[in-house]
Amino acid sequence: MNSIVVNGLRFHYPAQAEPTLDIGQLEIARGERVFLYGPSGSGKSTLLSVLAGIHRPQSGTVAIEDIDITALTARQRDHFRAHHIGYIFQQFNLLPYLDCIHNVALACEFSKVRRQRLQQRNISPEDEAARLLNQLGISHEMHSRRASELSVGQQQRVAAARALIGSPELIIADEPTSALDADSRLSFLKLLFAECERAGSTLLFVSHDAELAGQFDRSLSLSALNQSAEA
Amino acid sequence: MKLFKLAWASLLSRKANALLTVVAIAISVMLLLGVDRVSQQTRAGFANTISGTDLIVGARSGPVNLLLFSVFHIGYPSSNLSWDAYSHWAEHDQVAWSIPIALGDSFRGHPVIATDHNFFEHFQYGQRQSVRFAEGQPFEHSAEAVLGARVAREQGLQLSDQVVISHGTGSVSFHQHDEDPVQISGVLAPTGTPLDNAVFIPLVGLATMHGEHQAEEPQSPPSFSQQSVPQENEEPEHDHDHDHDHDHDHDHDHDHDHNHGVALDSEQPIDSLSAFFVGLHSQPRAIFMQRMINTWGQEPLTALMPGATLQELWRTLNMFERVLAIVSGFVLLTGLIGMLATLLASLQERRREMAVLRSLGAGPGTIFSLLVSEAFVLTVTGIGVGVALLYAALYALAPWIEYSFGVVIHISWPSMVEWQRMAIVLVAGTVISCLPAWRAYRNSLADGLTIKL
Ligand SMILES: Nc1ncnc2c1ncn2[C@@H]1O[C@H](COP(=O)(O)OP(=O)(O)O)[C@@H](O)[C@H]1O
Ligand SMILES: [Mg+2]
């Protein structure tokens, strides 16, 4: 069972002639924790955008949870992302004008599927948000604080909670630790791993910093995968 | 989708900008609606100042000027017409009634109108409403006066109080007819027209004050046979004998040396008049009468039909109204451009917000509608605040407008036209916001899931 299957993917930005991505094959198994590294500008974020269904490759197929998202319309891909993918940015993940709970619960606003999964367990989005925040080390008295009042490390943990709420199958993290110091980096990783395991989510973690590779099941070099980068 | 709630929270986080935008829209909406409303109300108020009068006649002058001084008591007659001319036309076959008036004096800043009983009997305003007395009765001899409703209220005057009329229309007059106090015989009920602000005295009283009758002292006994006013003009409650008696009483009460209390029924109470109002037996004949009077050989006169001249006056004021409308249109434009600028400026900093929403599954269409709904909220709030400001201003200014122009502003619900204008503002605000919304749409497509730092 694979979470991600990529075949013959070629992608270039509209303004560019050279493909940014040219990936023959990539498979990531369900529940796997994969580390993807590569230098800045090598196309890591672009690949994640393609996997998340924001950008559509010019050729090739991308199957997420056995669904070929290249066959979907833009709107269907947006819905697919809302339901099945949790996304964490490097920074500025949160809406500064919402408090922690509502930042986390926001993911459920956009996804019926995530709401239904919580409903089956008889939990409201707010309760689940509070539980996740506690798990990720955001104590109760901070839940009603606005995102703009949190430290960067705390913000990243709130962002992780938002990606995880409603147990999406795939968590994509685009350099979520690069704004953190070494200590918080490790503790963030540990918490993220634990929650992914609990939810049964696959984790694709991107960084330009190969140091973290040892923590993962498997690590991939984008430069090795990407034929266009070698050319 | 609780998109609207999200837009609202986002907006609240940019309070200062939002507030300024709302204020700009509110002020323009207030002006846009206010200009129209005040002009509508003023138009109605103007039209209500006189009713049932077919012609107004004065010495040769511009009709607007004649209308202004005779009906609104604004400005002065450039010259007077003779009593002979008045009596000539007052006795014309077509004329049902006529009201002579002489202006020029003032009482503590209120215009004084010298007239005769015909005024109280025939003058009409609004929808053919006659002048009514709140208390008292018309003046019965020369040293009496009738007050408009507001004059009595503002000056705190009551029946039988004594007042001194001054010459000239200034609030402060140096030449006062000190020696001639007059007694208040009646107070008119409020009319919502310039009448409320006026003081009415008999023509004889004015002539006496100005010394016209000094040479004629003592006053010759009244002659009933030679009434200069037409025969329809009957004054049942107004007996001439009684008049005379009262006259004596009055003389008794006051200074005997002076020519107080001369009777009102003299053949020619005054030498010259400012104007006279005419009611015809047949209203459609007004245009013929007007031409006859205007082309009369004996004295240069101007006759006007109040309705037509009010229209003309209104056209003049319309210019002012139109300029105001254009200005408020530009204010609206400025308000909308301000909103546009604010929305565009916020786009850069909101790119992150957009990327986050995209990552959560929001489509570019959602981003678009988020911005449009924000503009919608801003515009609706602006319109609401603008309408509130308008009503506050109306409540605050209505007394001043009534005081300055004698026009009563009625405060009513927004009219159809006003609702339409509000709708136009709302549509304009929403449409204009499509520009930044479109840019946000494009951005969110191009940025994908990269957070622009
Ligand atoms: N929205 C975009 N439009 C056009 N080119 C882009 C865009 N985003 C990234 N690129 C280009 O694609 C290449 C890969 O960028 P990116 O995927 O962000 O790299 P990384 O995340 O590995 O640092 C870079 O050369 C960058 O200039
Ligand atoms: Mg990147």
XYZ file of C-alpha atoms and ligand atoms in Angstrom:
712
model
C 0.000 0.000 0.000
C 1.433 3.305 -1.048
C 0.558 6.768 0.088
C 2.318 8.504 -2.782
C 3.101 7.130 -6.238
C 4.691 9.441 -8.793
C 5.371 8.346 -12.373
C 7.113 10.276 -15.141
C 6.367 13.619 -13.539
C 7.413 16.697 -15.472
C 6.550 20.157 -14.227
C 7.610 23.629 -15.228
C 6.279 27.023 -14.143
C 4.324 28.821 -16.882
C 7.057 31.380 -17.477
C 9.850 28.815 -17.701
C 10.898 26.571 -20.559
C 13.109 24.170 -18.534
C 11.174 21.790 -16.318
C 11.705 22.461 -12.626
C 10.800 18.865 -11.848
C 11.505 15.741 -13.885
C 10.943 12.723 -11.647
C 10.840 9.223 -13.159
C 9.461 7.381 -10.165
C 8.794 7.997 -6.490
C 6.912 5.753 -4.078
C 6.202 6.399 -0.424
C 4.460 3.716 1.594
C 1.501 4.399 3.829
C 2.569 5.313 7.363
C 6.165 5.901 6.300
C 8.184 8.825 7.656
C 10.229 10.148 4.753
C 12.851 12.860 4.812
C 13.373 14.738 1.546
C 16.404 16.964 1.343
C 18.030 19.157 -1.254
C 19.646 22.559 -1.550
C 17.635 25.744 -1.689
C 16.020 26.271 -5.070
C 16.218 22.612 -6.037
C 12.445 22.375 -6.343
C 11.416 20.849 -3.005
C 8.539 23.255 -2.410
C 7.506 22.911 -6.029
C 7.299 19.128 -5.669
C 5.205 19.498 -2.517
C 2.873 21.893 -4.337
C 2.426 19.298 -7.069
C 1.798 16.533 -4.517
C -0.716 18.762 -2.730
C -2.519 19.371 -6.001
C -1.837 23.105 -6.215
C 0.176 22.794 -9.387
C -0.698 20.294 -12.048
C 2.225 18.600 -13.786
C 2.455 18.962 -17.551
C 2.959 15.208 -17.830
C 3.042 12.117 -15.644
C 0.758 10.891 -12.913
C 0.609 11.607 -9.211
C -1.438 9.203 -7.109
C -2.142 10.124 -3.502
C -3.861 7.411 -1.498
C -4.495 5.572 -4.754
C -6.230 8.529 -6.364
C -4.671 10.026 -9.466
C -4.905 13.689 -8.646
C -3.667 14.742 -12.091
C -7.018 13.500 -13.402
C -8.939 15.761 -11.053
C -10.126 19.299 -11.722
C -8.543 22.173 -9.798
C -11.559 22.349 -7.530
C -11.534 18.618 -6.898
C -7.833 18.825 -6.060
C -8.556 21.638 -3.566
C -11.155 19.442 -1.905
C -8.852 16.453 -2.000
C -6.150 18.477 -0.264
C -8.594 19.708 2.365
C -9.701 16.151 3.142
C -6.541 14.096 2.872
C -3.468 16.290 3.283
C -2.169 18.263 6.251
C 0.351 20.926 5.297
C 2.915 22.690 7.471
C 4.901 25.683 6.239
C 8.307 26.895 7.258
C 6.766 29.937 8.968
C 3.644 32.060 9.175
C 1.369 29.065 9.279
C -1.293 30.702 11.372
C -3.884 33.368 10.866
C -2.646 35.967 13.344
C -6.133 37.201 14.202
C -7.479 33.826 15.341
C -6.678 32.145 18.637
C -4.877 28.778 18.769
C -8.013 26.669 19.024
C -9.647 28.330 16.048
C -6.497 28.196 13.971
C -6.445 24.448 14.481
C -10.189 23.953 14.042
C -10.032 26.007 10.821
C -8.827 22.897 8.945
C -12.191 21.296 9.717
C -14.062 24.326 8.385
C -12.706 23.558 4.944
C -13.172 19.775 5.099
C -16.340 17.817 5.634
C -14.319 14.599 5.667
C -12.165 15.726 8.578
C -15.278 16.851 10.459
C -16.945 13.500 9.836
C -13.942 11.588 11.121
C -14.152 13.557 14.367
C -17.904 13.088 14.488
C -17.481 9.325 14.297
C -15.357 9.553 17.394
C -17.930 11.908 18.913
C -15.491 14.774 19.324
C -16.062 18.377 18.342
C -13.327 20.096 16.280
C -12.646 22.445 19.211
C -12.184 19.567 21.675
C -9.920 17.720 19.280
C -7.963 20.934 18.677
C -7.504 21.345 22.420
C -6.401 17.709 22.792
C -3.865 18.015 19.956
C -2.526 21.288 21.301
C -2.022 19.724 24.716
C -0.298 16.750 23.123
C 2.020 19.073 21.240
C 2.903 20.924 24.408
C 0.689 23.983 24.056
C -0.780 24.270 27.538
C -4.423 24.989 28.149
C -4.080 28.642 29.132
C -2.503 29.389 25.763
C -5.336 27.943 23.717
C -7.287 31.152 23.649
C -4.281 33.312 22.858
C -3.980 34.823 19.463
C -1.469 33.222 17.155
C 0.415 36.494 16.880
C 1.243 36.310 20.606
C 3.070 32.983 20.338
C 6.757 32.266 19.861
C 7.837 30.779 16.538
C 8.318 27.328 18.128
C 4.829 27.440 19.602
C 3.389 28.600 16.297
C 4.926 25.621 14.513
C 3.390 23.246 17.019
C -0.024 24.843 16.543
C 0.517 24.457 12.795
C 1.310 20.758 13.314
C -1.909 20.363 15.311
C -3.838 21.960 12.455
C -2.254 19.660 9.892
C -3.092 16.634 12.054
C -6.668 17.423 13.074
C -9.179 15.033 11.557
C -6.382 12.550 10.813
C -5.562 13.218 7.151
C -3.700 10.370 5.452
C -0.718 12.462 4.428
C 1.166 15.145 6.337
C 3.444 17.330 4.250
C 5.900 19.565 6.083
C 7.933 22.116 4.137
C 10.974 22.960 6.280
C 8.871 23.389 9.433
C 11.894 23.403 11.708
C 14.211 25.765 9.872
C 13.082 28.709 11.984
C 13.658 26.772 15.199
C 16.790 26.299 17.298
C 18.375 22.860 17.561
C 16.645 21.856 20.831
C 13.142 22.833 19.778
C 13.787 21.205 16.415
C 14.226 17.780 17.986
C 11.372 18.101 20.432
C 9.118 19.314 17.600
C 10.076 16.280 15.516
C 9.371 13.882 18.373
C 5.924 15.351 18.989
C 5.135 15.350 15.279
C 6.185 11.714 14.921
C 4.088 10.664 17.870
C 0.978 12.343 16.552
C 1.475 11.038 13.004
C 1.747 7.556 14.448
C -1.379 7.993 16.516
C -3.316 9.238 13.482
C -1.736 6.670 11.184
C -0.590 9.430 8.819
C 2.243 9.247 6.316
C 4.801 12.018 6.827
C 6.764 13.666 4.038
C 9.205 16.058 5.646
C 11.319 18.436 3.595
C 14.465 20.233 4.639
C 17.665 21.583 3.177
C 19.348 20.452 6.417
C 20.432 16.806 6.105
C 21.287 16.618 9.823
C 17.754 15.531 10.716
C 17.773 12.629 8.268
C 18.688 10.087 10.951
C 15.356 10.521 12.716
C 13.378 9.193 9.730
C 12.518 5.798 8.285
C 13.964 6.786 4.960
C 15.636 9.797 3.435
C 15.589 10.898 -0.193
C 17.739 13.365 -2.031
C 15.707 15.443 -4.442
C 18.819 16.013 -6.524
C 19.072 12.259 -7.014
C 15.394 11.949 -7.930
C 15.181 15.009 -10.107
C 16.698 14.413 -13.540
C 16.207 18.031 -14.561
C 18.440 19.193 -11.735
C 21.244 16.953 -12.856
C 21.069 18.168 -16.448
C -18.734 27.716 5.105
C -18.021 30.192 7.798
C -16.146 32.269 5.285
C -17.987 35.392 6.272
C -16.946 34.978 9.888
C -13.369 34.526 8.748
C -13.539 37.672 6.616
C -14.950 39.508 9.601
C -12.185 38.342 11.953
C -9.585 39.235 9.366
C -11.145 42.645 8.951
C -11.196 43.257 12.689
C -7.468 42.580 12.761
C -7.042 45.527 10.417
C -9.351 47.793 12.416
C -7.710 51.123 11.705
C -7.780 50.709 7.940
C -11.265 49.303 8.033
C -12.478 52.159 10.187
C -11.067 54.786 7.859
C -12.640 53.088 4.874
C -15.992 52.892 6.636
C -15.806 56.563 7.625
C -14.962 57.623 4.091
C -17.873 55.648 2.674
C -20.187 56.816 5.450
C -19.470 60.475 4.823
C -19.995 60.146 1.116
C -23.239 58.229 1.621
C -24.405 60.863 4.076
C -23.687 63.635 1.592
C -25.125 61.727 -1.320
C -28.409 61.086 0.455
C -28.407 64.320 2.431
C -28.086 66.644 -0.543
C -31.021 65.002 -2.208
C -33.102 64.860 0.926
C -32.548 68.460 1.933
C -33.318 69.672 -1.553
C -36.476 67.541 -1.748
C -37.589 68.814 1.610
C -36.691 72.375 0.801
C -38.522 72.099 -2.486
C -41.612 70.837 -0.682
C -41.158 73.500 1.984
C -40.841 76.215 -0.644
C -43.897 75.009 -2.457
C -45.807 75.076 0.824
C -45.067 78.711 1.564
C -47.918 80.015 -0.532
C -51.095 78.507 -1.897
C -54.258 79.818 -3.484
C -52.685 83.115 -4.489
C -52.955 83.534 -8.259
C -50.747 86.562 -8.707
C -48.227 88.570 -6.746
C -47.834 92.129 -7.921
C -45.079 94.593 -7.100
C -43.279 97.534 -8.641
C -41.334 96.630 -11.772
C -38.559 94.234 -10.753
C -37.316 90.705 -11.314
C -39.978 88.149 -10.455
C -37.625 86.091 -8.266
C -36.773 89.166 -6.235
C -40.458 90.018 -5.910
C -41.248 86.478 -4.790
C -38.349 86.399 -2.354
C -39.255 89.544 -0.492
C -43.030 89.137 -0.620
C -43.232 85.453 0.357
C -39.911 84.617 2.018
C -39.184 88.054 3.443
C -35.691 87.824 2.026
C -34.252 91.010 0.532
C -36.048 94.279 -0.100
C -38.301 95.677 -2.769
C -36.228 97.865 -5.051
C -39.130 100.293 -5.328
C -42.711 100.591 -4.174
C -46.006 100.711 -5.975
C -48.581 103.374 -5.305
C -51.774 102.875 -3.371
C -53.607 104.094 -6.441
C -52.189 101.314 -8.545
C -53.177 98.828 -5.866
C -56.722 100.059 -5.606
C -57.050 100.123 -9.377
C -56.241 96.429 -9.656
C -57.946 95.416 -6.426
C -61.198 96.670 -7.861
C -60.764 94.838 -11.138
C -63.653 92.561 -12.152
C -61.542 89.445 -12.191
C -60.125 89.985 -8.737
C -61.815 88.061 -5.945
C -59.580 89.336 -3.202
C -56.299 91.124 -2.700
C -53.864 91.549 0.141
C -51.658 94.636 0.246
C -48.324 94.356 2.054
C -45.652 96.866 2.963
C -42.294 95.654 4.225
C -39.144 97.205 5.547
C -39.461 97.287 9.304
C -38.274 94.707 11.724
C -38.851 93.631 15.257
C -35.768 92.169 16.976
C -34.666 90.768 13.645
C -38.066 89.404 12.660
C -39.501 90.934 9.489
C -42.519 93.152 9.992
C -45.314 92.920 7.449
C -47.775 95.749 7.274
C -51.027 94.521 5.793
C -54.752 94.566 6.357
C -57.432 92.109 7.393
C -57.482 90.513 4.011
C -54.291 88.818 4.932
C -55.808 86.824 7.779
C -58.866 86.117 5.726
C -57.410 85.117 2.366
C -53.773 84.191 2.656
C -53.238 80.455 2.299
C -50.215 78.154 2.514
C -49.495 74.424 2.229
C -52.487 72.596 0.791
C -54.784 75.599 0.808
C -54.648 76.010 4.549
C -55.752 79.337 5.927
C -53.883 81.275 8.539
C -55.222 80.450 12.004
C -54.919 82.184 15.305
C -53.438 80.255 18.207
C -54.740 82.986 20.475
C -56.214 86.449 20.134
C -57.478 88.004 16.932
C -56.380 90.233 14.058
C -55.227 93.752 14.859
C -58.108 96.153 15.139
C -56.345 99.460 15.149
C -53.046 100.935 14.247
C -51.200 100.304 17.501
C -51.728 96.559 17.499
C -49.701 93.722 16.040
C -50.073 90.017 15.369
C -47.081 87.702 15.897
C -46.012 84.648 13.965
C -45.851 81.493 16.094
C -42.089 81.434 16.385
C -41.734 85.117 17.109
C -44.017 84.727 20.098
C -42.188 81.614 21.257
C -38.686 82.974 20.810
C -39.332 86.398 22.202
C -41.460 85.027 25.014
C -44.305 87.361 24.148
C -47.961 86.985 25.017
C -51.213 88.670 24.204
C -51.362 92.310 25.298
C -47.591 92.661 25.637
C -46.153 95.891 24.315
C -43.405 95.860 21.732
C -41.472 98.461 19.780
C -41.032 98.080 16.047
C -37.832 99.381 14.531
C -37.210 100.782 11.100
C -34.995 98.822 8.758
C -34.541 95.087 8.797
C -31.394 94.698 10.844
C -31.476 92.907 14.160
C -30.036 95.962 15.793
C -31.628 99.115 14.590
C -30.544 102.564 15.555
C -33.592 104.262 14.309
C -36.291 102.935 16.588
C -39.830 104.105 16.656
C -39.401 104.455 20.371
C -42.405 106.574 20.768
C -44.705 104.008 19.154
C -45.116 100.837 21.135
C -47.693 98.454 19.779
C -49.783 95.920 21.612
C -50.057 92.275 20.629
C -53.597 91.422 19.635
C -53.020 87.903 18.415
C -50.559 85.068 17.856
C -50.793 82.857 14.788
C -50.737 79.075 14.916
C -47.503 77.546 13.525
C -47.496 77.092 9.747
C -43.974 75.820 9.042
C -43.552 78.713 6.595
C -41.843 82.112 6.802
C -45.071 83.461 8.331
C -44.013 81.944 11.654
C -41.088 84.327 11.732
C -43.021 87.470 10.887
C -44.776 90.254 12.784
C -47.951 91.648 11.263
C -49.072 95.231 11.753
C -51.796 97.240 10.069
C -50.840 99.465 7.156
C -52.100 102.481 9.024
C -49.811 101.571 11.876
C -46.809 101.545 9.580
C -47.806 104.828 8.007
C -48.268 106.353 11.426
C -44.881 105.242 12.587
C -43.327 106.761 9.546
C -45.194 109.967 10.090
C -47.347 109.813 6.997
C -50.474 110.661 8.908
C -49.103 113.361 11.127
C -50.412 116.039 8.849
C -53.837 114.467 8.781
C -54.296 114.599 12.537
C -56.882 114.290 13.788
C -57.922 111.327 11.757
C -61.023 111.910 9.707
C -63.961 109.712 10.621
C -64.035 106.382 8.876
C -65.789 106.165 5.596
C -67.534 102.927 4.821
C -68.583 103.750 1.347
C -65.178 103.889 -0.185
C -63.617 100.632 0.770
C -60.747 100.028 -1.556
C -60.968 96.299 -1.114
C -63.507 94.288 -3.086
C -66.948 93.516 -1.824
C -66.397 89.790 -1.140
C -64.147 90.783 1.630
C -66.418 90.573 4.624
C -65.188 90.550 8.136
C -68.024 89.346 10.303
C -66.216 89.373 13.613
C -64.768 92.674 12.756
C -67.163 95.482 13.341
C -66.058 98.949 12.442
C -67.965 100.507 15.267
C -66.350 98.233 17.691
C -63.127 99.131 16.072
C -63.758 102.716 16.781
C -64.649 102.110 20.395
C -61.603 100.085 20.934
C -59.640 102.815 19.368
C -60.834 105.211 22.014
C -60.079 102.794 24.822
C -56.671 102.393 23.481
C -56.092 106.076 23.232
C -57.127 106.241 26.778
C -54.605 103.682 27.878
C -51.746 105.316 26.124
C -50.188 108.526 25.157
C -52.776 111.039 24.015
C -50.260 113.274 22.362
C -49.451 110.698 19.814
C -51.361 109.509 16.883
C -51.916 106.059 18.308
C -54.848 103.916 17.503
C -56.063 105.405 14.272
C -58.835 103.395 12.682
C -57.980 100.768 10.099
C -60.724 101.546 7.693
C -59.372 104.658 6.115
C -59.712 105.017 2.391
C -55.977 105.105 1.883
C -54.115 103.849 4.933
C -50.694 104.301 3.362
C -49.199 106.005 0.316
C -47.197 103.160 -1.119
C -46.968 99.377 -0.870
C -44.266 96.790 -1.415
C -46.529 94.299 -3.145
C -49.965 92.758 -3.099
C -51.298 89.234 -3.392
C -54.224 88.627 -5.705
C -56.817 85.877 -5.792
C -58.879 85.679 -8.968
C -62.412 84.474 -9.512
C -61.088 82.194 -12.205
C -57.619 80.854 -11.741
C -57.011 80.059 -15.440
C -57.317 83.775 -16.172
C -54.166 84.458 -14.194
C -52.032 84.507 -17.303
C -54.194 87.198 -18.949
C -54.259 89.244 -15.781
C -50.523 88.893 -15.486
C -50.036 90.250 -18.989
C -52.479 93.086 -18.399
C -50.735 94.161 -15.226
C -47.278 93.848 -16.731
C -48.246 96.007 -19.683
C -50.275 98.541 -17.740
C -49.480 102.049 -18.933
C -50.012 104.014 -15.759
C -47.371 102.493 -13.506
C -44.611 99.987 -14.205
C -45.621 96.817 -12.358
C -44.515 93.213 -12.275
C -47.059 90.459 -11.783
C -45.974 86.896 -11.233
C -47.673 83.561 -10.807
C -46.234 82.094 -7.594
C -46.108 78.502 -8.863
C -44.137 79.384 -11.973
C -41.754 81.711 -10.177
C -41.162 79.185 -7.390
C -40.127 76.804 -10.137
C -37.793 79.417 -11.527
C -36.373 80.126 -8.088
C -35.966 76.419 -7.622
C -34.053 76.101 -10.854
C -31.602 78.692 -9.545
C -31.205 76.778 -6.305
C -31.000 73.608 -8.334
C -27.605 74.678 -9.607
C -26.387 74.725 -6.057
C -28.006 71.367 -5.455
C -26.399 69.912 -8.543
C -22.968 71.186 -7.573
C -23.442 69.582 -4.170
C -24.547 66.344 -5.799
C -21.458 66.343 -7.993
C -19.252 67.067 -5.007
C -20.821 64.267 -3.024
C -20.410 61.984 -6.020
C -16.715 62.739 -5.971
C -16.573 62.205 -2.241
C -18.114 58.795 -2.835
C -15.577 58.080 -5.540
C -12.794 59.098 -3.172
C -14.234 56.822 -0.515
C -14.386 53.890 -2.895
C -10.899 54.544 -4.247
C -9.724 54.734 -0.642
C -11.214 51.321 -0.031
C -9.634 50.018 -3.205
C -6.246 51.383 -2.186
C -6.577 49.894 1.295
C -7.538 46.500 -0.087
C -4.728 46.549 -2.627
C -2.203 47.630 -0.019
C -3.279 44.880 2.338
C -2.878 42.236 -0.367
C 0.882 42.007 -0.011
C 0.748 41.373 3.714
C -2.216 39.074 3.255
C -0.424 36.816 0.777
C 0.586 34.622 3.704
C -2.993 34.446 4.916
C -4.026 33.430 1.422
C -1.355 30.732 1.183
C -2.465 29.298 4.529
C -6.069 29.178 3.369
C -4.961 27.573 0.106
C -3.069 24.890 2.023
C -6.239 24.147 3.980
C -8.124 23.472 0.766
C -9.513 26.911 -0.069
C -9.726 27.353 -3.824
C -8.677 30.565 -5.540
C -12.398 31.293 -5.893
C -12.688 31.246 -2.117
C -9.811 33.704 -1.857
C -11.596 35.908 -4.381
C -14.890 35.857 -2.523
C -13.117 36.452 0.774
C -11.877 39.799 -0.490
C -15.148 40.709 -2.142
C -17.095 39.861 0.996
C -14.725 42.027 2.990
C -15.450 44.956 0.685
C -19.137 44.124 0.970
C -18.992 44.267 4.761
C -17.062 47.538 4.632
C -19.524 49.071 2.208
C -22.617 47.897 4.067
C -21.180 49.193 7.332
C -20.255 52.454 5.627
C -23.764 52.845 4.267
C -25.274 52.057 7.667
C -23.065 54.550 9.446
C -23.698 57.104 6.699
C -27.461 56.800 7.084
C -27.112 57.094 10.858
C -24.988 60.229 10.393
C -27.550 61.614 7.991
C -30.382 61.208 10.464
C -28.265 62.650 13.255
C -27.455 65.638 11.035
C -31.087 66.082 10.066
C -32.169 66.063 13.682
C -29.424 68.530 14.508
C -29.935 70.833 11.524
C -33.718 70.787 11.101
C -34.257 73.558 13.691
C -31.545 75.667 12.081
C -33.007 75.242 8.598
C -36.424 76.107 9.932
C -35.005 79.136 11.659
C -32.984 80.365 8.694
C -35.351 79.624 5.850
C -38.704 79.065 7.518
C -38.760 75.644 5.909
C -39.699 72.654 8.031
C -37.644 69.509 7.392
C -39.722 66.396 7.966
C -37.646 63.434 9.082
C -38.969 60.340 7.376
C -37.800 56.882 6.338
C -35.479 56.637 3.341
C -37.315 57.099 0.069
C -37.243 54.744 -2.904
C -34.632 56.925 -4.577
C -32.485 56.850 -1.461
C -32.676 53.069 -1.239
C -31.651 52.986 -4.872
C -28.665 55.197 -4.198
C -27.612 53.000 -1.305
C -27.902 49.988 -3.581
C -25.743 51.742 -6.172
C -23.069 52.469 -3.565
C -23.178 48.856 -2.424
C -22.859 47.529 -5.961
C -20.094 50.016 -6.781
C -18.147 49.050 -3.651
C -18.514 45.369 -4.373
C -17.620 45.693 -8.043
C -14.593 47.846 -7.294
C -13.303 45.219 -4.861
C -13.147 42.708 -7.717
C -9.881 44.294 -8.769
C -7.919 43.429 -5.606
C -9.852 40.178 -5.386
C -8.726 39.297 -8.875
C -5.140 40.084 -7.972
C -5.397 37.928 -4.877
C -6.815 35.182 -7.069
C -3.873 35.456 -9.461
C -1.386 35.615 -6.605
C -2.760 32.544 -4.945
C -2.546 30.627 -8.207
C 1.034 31.736 -8.824
C 2.297 31.466 -5.274
C 0.885 28.029 -4.731
C 2.056 26.848 -1.383
C 5.035 29.084 -0.917
C 4.838 31.634 1.826
C 6.162 34.935 0.606
C 8.268 36.412 3.346
N 5.723 30.606 -8.205
C 6.838 30.418 -8.944
N 6.849 30.845 -10.221
C 7.935 30.658 -10.988
N 9.041 30.048 -10.561
C 9.104 29.588 -9.301
C 7.973 29.749 -8.423
N 8.297 29.185 -7.236
C 9.553 28.694 -7.371
N 10.017 28.945 -8.598
C 11.335 28.518 -9.099
O 11.394 27.118 -9.059
C 12.632 26.698 -8.568
C 12.418 25.810 -7.344
O 11.923 26.569 -6.287
P 11.441 25.911 -4.933
O 10.591 24.757 -5.275
O 10.842 26.973 -4.105
O 12.807 25.441 -4.290
P 13.119 24.995 -2.799
O 11.843 24.862 -2.087
O 13.832 23.686 -2.948
O 13.988 26.017 -2.207
C 13.439 27.933 -8.236
O 14.334 28.157 -9.318
C 12.429 29.028 -8.187
O 12.977 30.216 -8.686
Mg 11.119 25.807 -0.378
